PDB file of C-alpha atoms and ligand atoms in Angstrom:
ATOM      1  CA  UNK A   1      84.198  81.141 123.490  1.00  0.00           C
ATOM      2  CA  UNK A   2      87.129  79.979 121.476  1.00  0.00           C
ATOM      3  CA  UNK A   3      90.087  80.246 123.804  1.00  0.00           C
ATOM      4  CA  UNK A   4      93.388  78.632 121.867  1.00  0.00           C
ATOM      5  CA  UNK A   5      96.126  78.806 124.359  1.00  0.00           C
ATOM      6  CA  UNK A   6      98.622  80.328 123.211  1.00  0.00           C
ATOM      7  CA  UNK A   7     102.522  79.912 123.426  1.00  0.00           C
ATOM      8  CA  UNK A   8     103.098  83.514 124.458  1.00  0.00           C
ATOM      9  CA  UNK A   9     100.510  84.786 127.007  1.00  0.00           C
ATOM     10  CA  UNK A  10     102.516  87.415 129.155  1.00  0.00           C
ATOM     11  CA  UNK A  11     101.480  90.408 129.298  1.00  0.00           C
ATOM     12  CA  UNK A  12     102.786  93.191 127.628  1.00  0.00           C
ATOM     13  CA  UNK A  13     105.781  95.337 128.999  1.00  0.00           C
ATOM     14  CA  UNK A  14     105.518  98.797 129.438  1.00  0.00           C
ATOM     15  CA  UNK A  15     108.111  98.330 126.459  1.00  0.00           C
ATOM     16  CA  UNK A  16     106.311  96.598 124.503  1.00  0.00           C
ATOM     17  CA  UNK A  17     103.283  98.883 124.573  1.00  0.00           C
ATOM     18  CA  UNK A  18     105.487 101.523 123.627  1.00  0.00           C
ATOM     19  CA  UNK A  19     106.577  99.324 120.216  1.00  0.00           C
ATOM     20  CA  UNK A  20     102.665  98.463 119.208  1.00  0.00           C
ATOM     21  CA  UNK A  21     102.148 102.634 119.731  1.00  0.00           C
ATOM     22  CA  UNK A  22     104.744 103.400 117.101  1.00  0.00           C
ATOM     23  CA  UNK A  23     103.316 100.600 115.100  1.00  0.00           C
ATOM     24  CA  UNK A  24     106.410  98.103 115.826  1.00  0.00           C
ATOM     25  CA  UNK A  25     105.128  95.854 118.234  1.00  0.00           C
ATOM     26  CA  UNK A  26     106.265  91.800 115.983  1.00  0.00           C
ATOM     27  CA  UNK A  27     102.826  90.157 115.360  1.00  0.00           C
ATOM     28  CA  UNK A  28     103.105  87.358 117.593  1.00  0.00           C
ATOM     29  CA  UNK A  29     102.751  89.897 120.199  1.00  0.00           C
ATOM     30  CA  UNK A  30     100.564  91.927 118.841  1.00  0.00           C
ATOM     31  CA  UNK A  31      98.053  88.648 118.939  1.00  0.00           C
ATOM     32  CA  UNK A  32      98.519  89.229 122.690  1.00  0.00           C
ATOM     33  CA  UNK A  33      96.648  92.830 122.582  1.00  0.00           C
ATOM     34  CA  UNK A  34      93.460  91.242 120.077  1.00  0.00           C
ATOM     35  CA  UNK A  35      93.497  88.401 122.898  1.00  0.00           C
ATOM     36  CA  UNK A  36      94.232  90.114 126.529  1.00  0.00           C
ATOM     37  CA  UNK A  37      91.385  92.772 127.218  1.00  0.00           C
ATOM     38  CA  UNK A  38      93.688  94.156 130.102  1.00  0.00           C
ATOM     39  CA  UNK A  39      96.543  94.861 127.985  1.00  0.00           C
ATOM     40  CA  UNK A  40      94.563  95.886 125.427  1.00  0.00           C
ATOM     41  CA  UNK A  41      93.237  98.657 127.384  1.00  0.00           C
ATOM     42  CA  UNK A  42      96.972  99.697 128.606  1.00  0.00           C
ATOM     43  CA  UNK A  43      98.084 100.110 124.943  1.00  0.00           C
ATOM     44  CA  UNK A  44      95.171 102.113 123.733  1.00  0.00           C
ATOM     45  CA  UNK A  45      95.846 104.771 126.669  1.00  0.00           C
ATOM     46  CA  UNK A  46      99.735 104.704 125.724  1.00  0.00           C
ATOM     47  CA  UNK A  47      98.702 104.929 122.120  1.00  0.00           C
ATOM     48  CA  UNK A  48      96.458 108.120 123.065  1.00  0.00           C
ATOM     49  CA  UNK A  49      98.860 109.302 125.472  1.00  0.00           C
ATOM     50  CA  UNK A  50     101.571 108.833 122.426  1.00  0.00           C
ATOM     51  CA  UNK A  51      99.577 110.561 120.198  1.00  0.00           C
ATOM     52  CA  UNK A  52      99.073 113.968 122.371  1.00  0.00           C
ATOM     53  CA  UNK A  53     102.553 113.651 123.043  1.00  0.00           C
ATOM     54  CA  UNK A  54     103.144 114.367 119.382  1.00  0.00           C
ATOM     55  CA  UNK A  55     100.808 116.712 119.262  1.00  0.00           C
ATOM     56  CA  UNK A  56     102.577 118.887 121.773  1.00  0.00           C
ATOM     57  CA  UNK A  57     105.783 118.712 120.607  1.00  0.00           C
ATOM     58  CA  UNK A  58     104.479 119.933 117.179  1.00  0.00           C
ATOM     59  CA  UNK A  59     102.382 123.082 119.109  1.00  0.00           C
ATOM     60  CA  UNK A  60     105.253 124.057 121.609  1.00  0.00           C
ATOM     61  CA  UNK A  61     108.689 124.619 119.419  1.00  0.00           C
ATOM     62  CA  UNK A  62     110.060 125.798 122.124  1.00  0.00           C
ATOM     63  CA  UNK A  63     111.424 122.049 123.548  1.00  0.00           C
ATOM     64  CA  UNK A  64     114.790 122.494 121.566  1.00  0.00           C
ATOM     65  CA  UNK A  65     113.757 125.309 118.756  1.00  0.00           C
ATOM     66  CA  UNK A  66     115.865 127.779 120.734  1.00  0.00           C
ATOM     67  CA  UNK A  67     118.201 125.327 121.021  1.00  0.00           C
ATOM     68  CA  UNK A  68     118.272 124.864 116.957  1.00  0.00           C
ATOM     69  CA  UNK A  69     117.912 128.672 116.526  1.00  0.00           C
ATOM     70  CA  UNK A  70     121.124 129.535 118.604  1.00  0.00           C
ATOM     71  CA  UNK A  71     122.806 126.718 117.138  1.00  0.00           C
ATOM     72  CA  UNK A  72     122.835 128.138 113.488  1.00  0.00           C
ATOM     73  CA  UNK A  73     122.724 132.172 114.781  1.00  0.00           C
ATOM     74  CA  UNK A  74     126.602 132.442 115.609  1.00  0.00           C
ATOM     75  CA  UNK A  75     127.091 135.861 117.920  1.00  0.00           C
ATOM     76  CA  UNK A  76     129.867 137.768 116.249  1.00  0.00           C
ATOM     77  CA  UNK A  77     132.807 137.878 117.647  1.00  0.00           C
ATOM     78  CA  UNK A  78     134.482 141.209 118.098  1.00  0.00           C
ATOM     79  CA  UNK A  79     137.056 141.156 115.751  1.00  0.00           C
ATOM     80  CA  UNK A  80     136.364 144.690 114.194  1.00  0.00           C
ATOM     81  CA  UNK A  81     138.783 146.527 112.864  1.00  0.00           C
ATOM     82  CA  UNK A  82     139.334 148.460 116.928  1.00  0.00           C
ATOM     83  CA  UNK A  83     140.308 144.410 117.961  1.00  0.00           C
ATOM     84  CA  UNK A  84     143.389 144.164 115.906  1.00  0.00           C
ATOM     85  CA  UNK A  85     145.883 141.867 117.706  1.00  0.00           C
ATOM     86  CA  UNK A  86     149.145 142.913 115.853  1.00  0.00           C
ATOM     87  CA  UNK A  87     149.173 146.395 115.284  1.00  0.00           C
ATOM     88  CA  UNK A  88     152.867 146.348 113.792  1.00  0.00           C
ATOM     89  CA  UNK A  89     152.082 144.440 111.003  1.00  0.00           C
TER      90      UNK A  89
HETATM   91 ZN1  LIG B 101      97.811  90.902 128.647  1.00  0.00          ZN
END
């Protein structure tokens, strides 16, 4: 067993975990994950739990599509020719 101690040996916060997920986690911390079994085992369920999270949002549109849809689909407002304000003019 070659155990180096290293400067940084906390583990990971929940934060943290959420960084090396996405792929951001800064190396020296990342060392931490290749080193700490625990932590190790934390990130690879938030990295799976990440992933189906993605995976969802891409199969169920309907978290904000509707949202997006009524955004762009104004609903006409009645200003037909029986709506006129000023009928003098
Ligand atoms: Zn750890």
């Amino acid at each position: 067993m070659n155990s180096t101690p290293l400067s940084d040996i906390r583990h990971l916060t929940p934060d943290e975990i959420e960084l090396w997920a996405e792929g951001l986690l800064p190396a020296a911390r990342d060392v931490h994950i290749g080193e700490c079994a625990a932590c190790r085992t934390t990130a690879e369920r938030e990295r799976k739990l990440f992933r189906e999270l993605a995976h969802l949002t891409r199969f169920a549109p309907e978290f904000g599509f509707v949202e997006r849809v009524m955004a762009k689909v104004k609903i006409p407002a009645p200003s037909g020719p029986h709506f006129r304000s000023d009928p003098d003019a």
